[in-house]
Amino acid sequence: VTSRYDEVAGWLRTVLPPAWMDAADSGDEDGLRAAQRAFDDRPYLRARGESGYAVPGWPRAYLGLGLPPDEAQEVQSILRHYRAPTSPDFAGINMIGPTILEWGTQQQKDRFLPPIAMADEAWCQLYSEPGAGSDLASLATRAHADGSSWRITGQKVWTSQTEIADLAVLLARTDPEQPKTRGITCFIMDMAAAGVDVRPLRQINGDSEFSEVFLDDVVVSDAMRLGPPHQGWQVASTTLAHERASISVSRGVEKGRPGDLVDLAKRTGRWADTYVRNRILQLIVEDRILQLTIDRYASTGVIADGGAEMSITKVLKSELNQRTQCMAVDLLGPRGGAWEPTDADARSIVSTFLESRADTIAGGTSEIQRNIIGERVLGLPREPSADHGKPWSAVARSRG
Ligand SMILES: Cc1cc2nc3c(=O)[nH]c(=O)nc-3n(C[C@H](O)[C@H](O)[C@H](O)COP(=O)(O)OP(=O)(O)OC[C@H]3O[C@@H](n4cnc5c(N)ncnc54)[C@H](O)[C@@H]3O)c2cc1C
C-alpha cells in the first residue's frame, strides 16, 4: 500500500458513497452496480476536475497535478480499481486534450483545456472520411484560406460522440499539390457553426453512437488552426497515438471482463463443464497478461507518450474482448441466439457482443496496428506505397 494509494482512495471516500467503495474493495459486482445506479456522476466529475485527478499528468495551470507519467498512471489505475465514474467525453480527455497540450497556442490551451478537465465541454474527432479511413492521409475535405479565416467543405464519417460534442478537431487538405501527408492542416471547429450538418448512423445493436458529418463552407478563424499550416498529419499522429493508448487502457473496463464469465457460467449452469471452465480460464489468463503489460508500459512512460508499443495492447485488448463477448453469448445458449432477446440480462450481453465487433476497427484496424508494430516496434521495412512522393492531386482515388 503506497501513500499515493491512501491519498487517492482517501479522496474518493469523500466523493463516492461508502457502499460503492466497500463493494469495489470486496469485488462485490452486484453491490457496485446498485451503488452506480443510484449515483449522479455530474457533481463527482466537477469535484474530480477541481482536485486535479481528472488529468493528473497535465500541468497545474490546466487543472492537472503536474505528475510524471508513471505517477499519473498510478493515480488512474487507483481510480479504475474503484471504478470511479469517467467523463463521457472519452475523446476530449484522452486524445484531444493531449493533442492541444502538445500543439496548441497559449490562448488555445487556456481556453480549451480547463473545460475538458471539468467535463464542461465535450469534443469529437473529425478525421475519417468515406474514402479515407486506414489511409487517412488521402482525405479530401478541403480548406481554403480566406483572409484571416478558412472555409471548409467536405464530408466526415464514423464520428463518435457527436451527440455530446460542443467542439471538434478536424483535418482538411490545404495544399493538394503536396504529397498526401504534407498538405493537411488541423483545425478546432465549433460543432454549432453554420454549415455543419450531423446525421447519426444506426448500428447493428440499435444504438447511434456515431454520425456522418457534412461540412458546407464552414468558416473557421485562423486562430483556431491547431499546429502549423500543412502539418496536420503530425498533429493527427499525436491524437491517434493517444487514441491507441487510451483504448488499450480503458475500453471494456466497465463491463464484460473475462472474470465476469465465471459468474455468468455459474448462473447459466455451465460451470460444471470442464471445457467451458478451460476456455474461461484461458481468457482470464490472457486478460491478466494484458493488464501486466499495460502496468509495465505505465511505469516506463510509454502510455503517456502514446508510444508505438500501444498498438500491441490495442490489438490484444480488442481481439480478447471480442473472444470474451463471443464466450458470453455461447454461455447464454439459445437465450443469446434470438435477434432481440427478451430478458434484460441476455439483451445487455448480446448488445455488448455486437458492440465488440467494432473494437478491431475503431482507433485503427488490427491490420493497421500490426503494420505499426512491424514497422515501428520491430523495425521491419515499410509497407510499399504506390503514391509515395506524388502530389495528392495526382493520386487516383475513388470519390468515396
Ligand atoms: C466504433 C467506431 C468509432 C469510430 N470513431 C471515429 C471518430 O470518432 N472519428 C474518426 O475520425 N473516425 C472514427 N472511426 C473510424 C475508424 O478510424 C475507421 O473506421 C478505421 O480507421 C478503418 O477505416 P475504414 O472504416 O475506412 O476501413 P478501410 O480503411 O476501408 O479498411 C477496410 C479493410 O481493409 C484493411 N486494410 C486497409 N488498409 C490496409 C493495409 N495497408 N494493410 C492491411 N489491411 C488493410 C482494413 O484493416 C480493413 O479490414 C470509428 C470507427 C468505429 C468502428
mmCIF file of N, CA, C and O in Angstrom, residues 11 29 35 61 102 106 123 168 180 182 187 191 196 203 215 219 253 260 265 293 302 305 312 314 327 329 337 395:
data_model
loop_
_atom_site.group_PDB
_atom_site.id
_atom_site.type_symbol
_atom_site.label_atom_id
_atom_site.label_comp_id
_atom_site.label_asym_id
_atom_site.label_seq_id
_atom_site.Cartn_x
_atom_site.Cartn_y
_atom_site.Cartn_z
ATOM 1 N N TRP A 11 -9.355 10.473 -0.961
ATOM 2 C CA TRP A 11 -10.149 11.498 -1.647
ATOM 3 C C TRP A 11 -11.441 10.889 -2.196
ATOM 4 O O TRP A 11 -12.518 11.472 -2.054
ATOM 5 N N GLU A 29 -19.734 -7.256 -7.256
ATOM 6 C CA GLU A 29 -20.218 -6.635 -8.504
ATOM 7 C C GLU A 29 -21.660 -6.154 -8.390
ATOM 8 O O GLU A 29 -22.013 -5.080 -8.874
ATOM 9 N N ALA A 35 -24.827 0.640 -6.342
ATOM 10 C CA ALA A 35 -24.311 1.962 -5.945
ATOM 11 C C ALA A 35 -24.192 2.870 -7.170
ATOM 12 O O ALA A 35 -24.500 4.067 -7.115
ATOM 13 N N ALA A 61 -1.552 24.498 -14.341
ATOM 14 C CA ALA A 61 -2.251 25.635 -14.965
ATOM 15 C C ALA A 61 -3.522 25.189 -15.687
ATOM 16 O O ALA A 61 -4.439 25.978 -15.879
ATOM 17 N N GLU A 102 0.114 19.513 -26.687
ATOM 18 C CA GLU A 102 1.360 19.439 -27.454
ATOM 19 C C GLU A 102 1.438 20.490 -28.561
ATOM 20 O O GLU A 102 2.500 21.050 -28.814
ATOM 21 N N GLN A 106 -0.838 29.281 -26.711
ATOM 22 C CA GLN A 106 -1.152 29.570 -25.311
ATOM 23 C C GLN A 106 -2.643 29.865 -25.133
ATOM 24 O O GLN A 106 -3.283 29.363 -24.219
ATOM 25 N N TRP A 123 -15.876 16.917 -26.934
ATOM 26 C CA TRP A 123 -15.237 17.023 -28.252
ATOM 27 C C TRP A 123 -15.546 15.815 -29.117
ATOM 28 O O TRP A 123 -15.869 14.743 -28.625
ATOM 29 N N ALA A 168 -14.862 20.283 -32.145
ATOM 30 C CA ALA A 168 -14.239 19.175 -32.879
ATOM 31 C C ALA A 168 -12.813 19.545 -33.263
ATOM 32 O O ALA A 168 -12.502 20.728 -33.450
ATOM 33 N N LYS A 180 0.547 13.398 -50.058
ATOM 34 C CA LYS A 180 -0.666 13.403 -49.225
ATOM 35 C C LYS A 180 -0.461 13.751 -47.759
ATOM 36 O O LYS A 180 -1.331 14.385 -47.166
ATOM 37 N N ARG A 182 1.650 15.849 -46.560
ATOM 38 C CA ARG A 182 2.259 17.166 -46.321
ATOM 39 C C ARG A 182 1.342 18.353 -46.563
ATOM 40 O O ARG A 182 1.729 19.477 -46.279
ATOM 41 N N PHE A 187 -7.639 21.792 -37.575
ATOM 42 C CA PHE A 187 -8.397 22.939 -37.056
ATOM 43 C C PHE A 187 -9.237 22.531 -35.855
ATOM 44 O O PHE A 187 -9.622 21.366 -35.728
ATOM 45 N N MET A 191 -18.954 22.883 -33.220
ATOM 46 C CA MET A 191 -19.935 21.996 -33.876
ATOM 47 C C MET A 191 -21.257 22.710 -34.168
ATOM 48 O O MET A 191 -22.075 22.213 -34.947
ATOM 49 N N VAL A 196 -22.483 23.111 -40.607
ATOM 50 C CA VAL A 196 -22.168 21.782 -40.057
ATOM 51 C C VAL A 196 -23.476 20.998 -39.943
ATOM 52 O O VAL A 196 -24.402 21.424 -39.263
ATOM 53 N N GLN A 203 -26.423 1.662 -35.621
ATOM 54 C CA GLN A 203 -25.544 0.494 -35.530
ATOM 55 C C GLN A 203 -26.325 -0.809 -35.450
ATOM 56 O O GLN A 203 -27.534 -0.806 -35.200
ATOM 57 N N LEU A 215 -19.867 19.123 -44.141
ATOM 58 C CA LEU A 215 -19.342 20.475 -43.913
ATOM 59 C C LEU A 215 -19.523 21.268 -45.193
ATOM 60 O O LEU A 215 -18.975 20.892 -46.244
ATOM 61 N N VAL A 219 -16.898 28.376 -41.836
ATOM 62 C CA VAL A 219 -15.831 29.366 -41.638
ATOM 63 C C VAL A 219 -15.159 29.116 -40.284
ATOM 64 O O VAL A 219 -15.831 29.041 -39.257
ATOM 65 N N VAL A 253 -13.317 -1.791 -19.636
ATOM 66 C CA VAL A 253 -13.062 -1.939 -18.207
ATOM 67 C C VAL A 253 -14.380 -2.071 -17.457
ATOM 68 O O VAL A 253 -14.502 -2.813 -16.497
ATOM 69 N N ASP A 260 -15.829 -11.816 -15.415
ATOM 70 C CA ASP A 260 -17.290 -11.839 -15.237
ATOM 71 C C ASP A 260 -17.913 -13.116 -15.805
ATOM 72 O O ASP A 260 -19.051 -13.455 -15.491
ATOM 73 N N ALA A 265 -21.218 -18.180 -16.137
ATOM 74 C CA ALA A 265 -21.233 -19.645 -16.319
ATOM 75 C C ALA A 265 -21.962 -20.308 -15.157
ATOM 76 O O ALA A 265 -22.696 -21.294 -15.350
ATOM 77 N N THR A 293 1.096 -6.215 -18.925
ATOM 78 C CA THR A 293 1.813 -5.490 -19.989
ATOM 79 C C THR A 293 1.515 -3.994 -19.878
ATOM 80 O O THR A 293 2.423 -3.161 -19.991
ATOM 81 N N VAL A 302 5.466 4.816 -21.613
ATOM 82 C CA VAL A 302 5.025 4.541 -22.991
ATOM 83 C C VAL A 302 3.576 4.966 -23.195
ATOM 84 O O VAL A 302 3.200 5.470 -24.253
ATOM 85 N N ASP A 305 3.293 8.794 -23.536
ATOM 86 C CA ASP A 305 3.832 9.269 -24.815
ATOM 87 C C ASP A 305 3.047 8.736 -26.002
ATOM 88 O O ASP A 305 3.317 9.113 -27.142
ATOM 89 N N ILE A 312 0.404 -2.851 -29.708
ATOM 90 C CA ILE A 312 0.389 -4.256 -29.261
ATOM 91 C C ILE A 312 -0.797 -4.462 -28.314
ATOM 92 O O ILE A 312 -1.592 -5.395 -28.469
ATOM 93 N N LYS A 314 -3.407 -2.527 -27.998
ATOM 94 C CA LYS A 314 -4.673 -2.232 -28.708
ATOM 95 C C LYS A 314 -5.175 -3.510 -29.397
ATOM 96 O O LYS A 314 -6.353 -3.871 -29.304
ATOM 97 N N MET A 327 -17.780 -15.698 -26.024
ATOM 98 C CA MET A 327 -17.946 -16.720 -24.983
ATOM 99 C C MET A 327 -19.191 -16.428 -24.155
ATOM 100 O O MET A 327 -19.946 -17.346 -23.812
ATOM 101 N N VAL A 329 -21.909 -14.974 -25.112
ATOM 102 C CA VAL A 329 -23.104 -15.352 -25.891
ATOM 103 C C VAL A 329 -23.226 -16.880 -25.949
ATOM 104 O O VAL A 329 -24.318 -17.434 -25.815
ATOM 105 N N GLY A 337 -29.203 -16.429 -28.766
ATOM 106 C CA GLY A 337 -29.317 -16.567 -30.211
ATOM 107 C C GLY A 337 -30.411 -15.707 -30.803
ATOM 108 O O GLY A 337 -30.336 -15.300 -31.948
ATOM 109 N N VAL A 395 -2.888 11.619 -57.383
ATOM 110 C CA VAL A 395 -3.119 10.236 -56.972
ATOM 111 C C VAL A 395 -4.556 9.847 -57.325
ATOM 112 O O VAL A 395 -5.502 10.557 -56.963
#
